[in-house]
Coordinates of C-alpha atoms in Angstrom, one line a residue:
M1 CA -18.1 1.1 3.7
V2 CA -15.5 2.0 1.2
P3 CA -16.0 -1.1 -0.6
V4 CA -19.8 -0.9 -0.9
V5 CA -19.2 2.6 -2.1
L6 CA -16.7 1.9 -4.8
T7 CA -17.8 -1.6 -6.0
P8 CA -19.9 -0.3 -8.5
Y9 CA -16.9 1.1 -10.3
L10 CA -14.9 -2.2 -10.1
Q11 CA -16.9 -3.8 -12.8
G12 CA -17.2 -7.6 -12.2
W13 CA -16.3 -7.5 -8.5
T14 CA -18.6 -8.4 -5.5
V15 CA -18.5 -6.5 -2.3
T16 CA -16.7 -9.4 -0.9
E17 CA -14.0 -9.2 -3.3
S18 CA -13.4 -5.5 -3.1
A19 CA -13.7 -5.7 0.7
G20 CA -11.0 -8.1 0.7
L21 CA -8.7 -6.2 -1.9
F22 CA -9.1 -2.9 0.4
L23 CA -8.3 -4.8 3.4
L24 CA -5.1 -6.5 1.9
V25 CA -3.9 -3.3 0.4
G26 CA -4.5 -1.3 3.7
A27 CA -2.6 -3.9 5.6
S28 CA 0.4 -4.3 3.1
A29 CA 0.5 -0.4 2.9
Q30 CA 1.1 -0.1 6.7
L31 CA 3.6 -3.0 6.5
G32 CA 5.4 -1.3 3.8
D33 CA 5.8 1.9 6.0
L34 CA 7.1 0.0 9.1
V35 CA 9.5 -2.0 6.8
E36 CA 10.9 1.2 5.4
S37 CA 11.0 2.9 8.7
A38 CA 12.9 -0.2 10.1
I39 CA 15.4 -0.2 7.3
K40 CA 16.0 3.7 7.8
R41 CA 16.4 3.1 11.7
D42 CA 19.1 0.3 11.0
L43 CA 20.9 2.6 8.3
G44 CA 20.7 5.5 10.8
A45 CA 19.0 7.7 8.1
K46 CA 16.4 10.2 9.1
D47 CA 15.5 11.6 5.9
A48 CA 16.1 9.3 2.9
P49 CA 16.7 11.1 0.7
A50 CA 16.2 14.6 2.0
L51 CA 14.4 15.9 -1.2
I52 CA 11.4 16.7 0.7
P53 CA 12.5 18.4 3.9
G54 CA 10.1 17.9 7.1
H55 CA 8.5 14.9 5.5
G56 CA 11.1 12.3 6.4
G57 CA 12.4 12.2 2.8
L58 CA 11.3 11.0 -0.5
L59 CA 10.9 7.3 0.3
D60 CA 8.4 8.4 3.0
R61 CA 6.1 9.6 0.5
F62 CA 6.2 6.3 -1.5
D63 CA 7.0 3.5 1.0
S64 CA 3.6 2.1 1.3
Y65 CA 3.1 2.0 -2.5
F66 CA 6.2 -0.6 -2.6
F67 CA 4.1 -3.2 -0.9
A68 CA 0.6 -2.2 -1.7
F69 CA 0.9 -2.2 -5.6
P70 CA 2.3 -5.7 -5.9
V71 CA -0.4 -7.0 -3.3
A72 CA -3.0 -5.4 -5.2
F73 CA -1.7 -6.8 -8.7
A74 CA -1.6 -10.4 -6.9
Y75 CA -5.1 -10.3 -5.6
N76 CA -6.4 -9.1 -9.1
V77 CA -4.5 -12.0 -11.0
I78 CA -5.2 -14.6 -8.4
L79 CA -9.1 -13.6 -8.1
K80 CA -9.7 -12.9 -11.6
S81 CA -7.7 -15.8 -13.3

């Protein structure tokens, strides 16, 4: 549903291309969260760092972006080159 709604705003993209982008970004964001959680578990760090109390730390706010942005960039470069 989201690709159908957002495709008009992605100029030059088809619904299939935007659906692929959204699926890859969603999967890579979840993977980033899981990898960061595994690293924290191995290091014994609950909040890393504890700048935002009660939220698992600052890294938990951005961990999914560390995987999602490079995947989205690579998808765009490969698809549109």
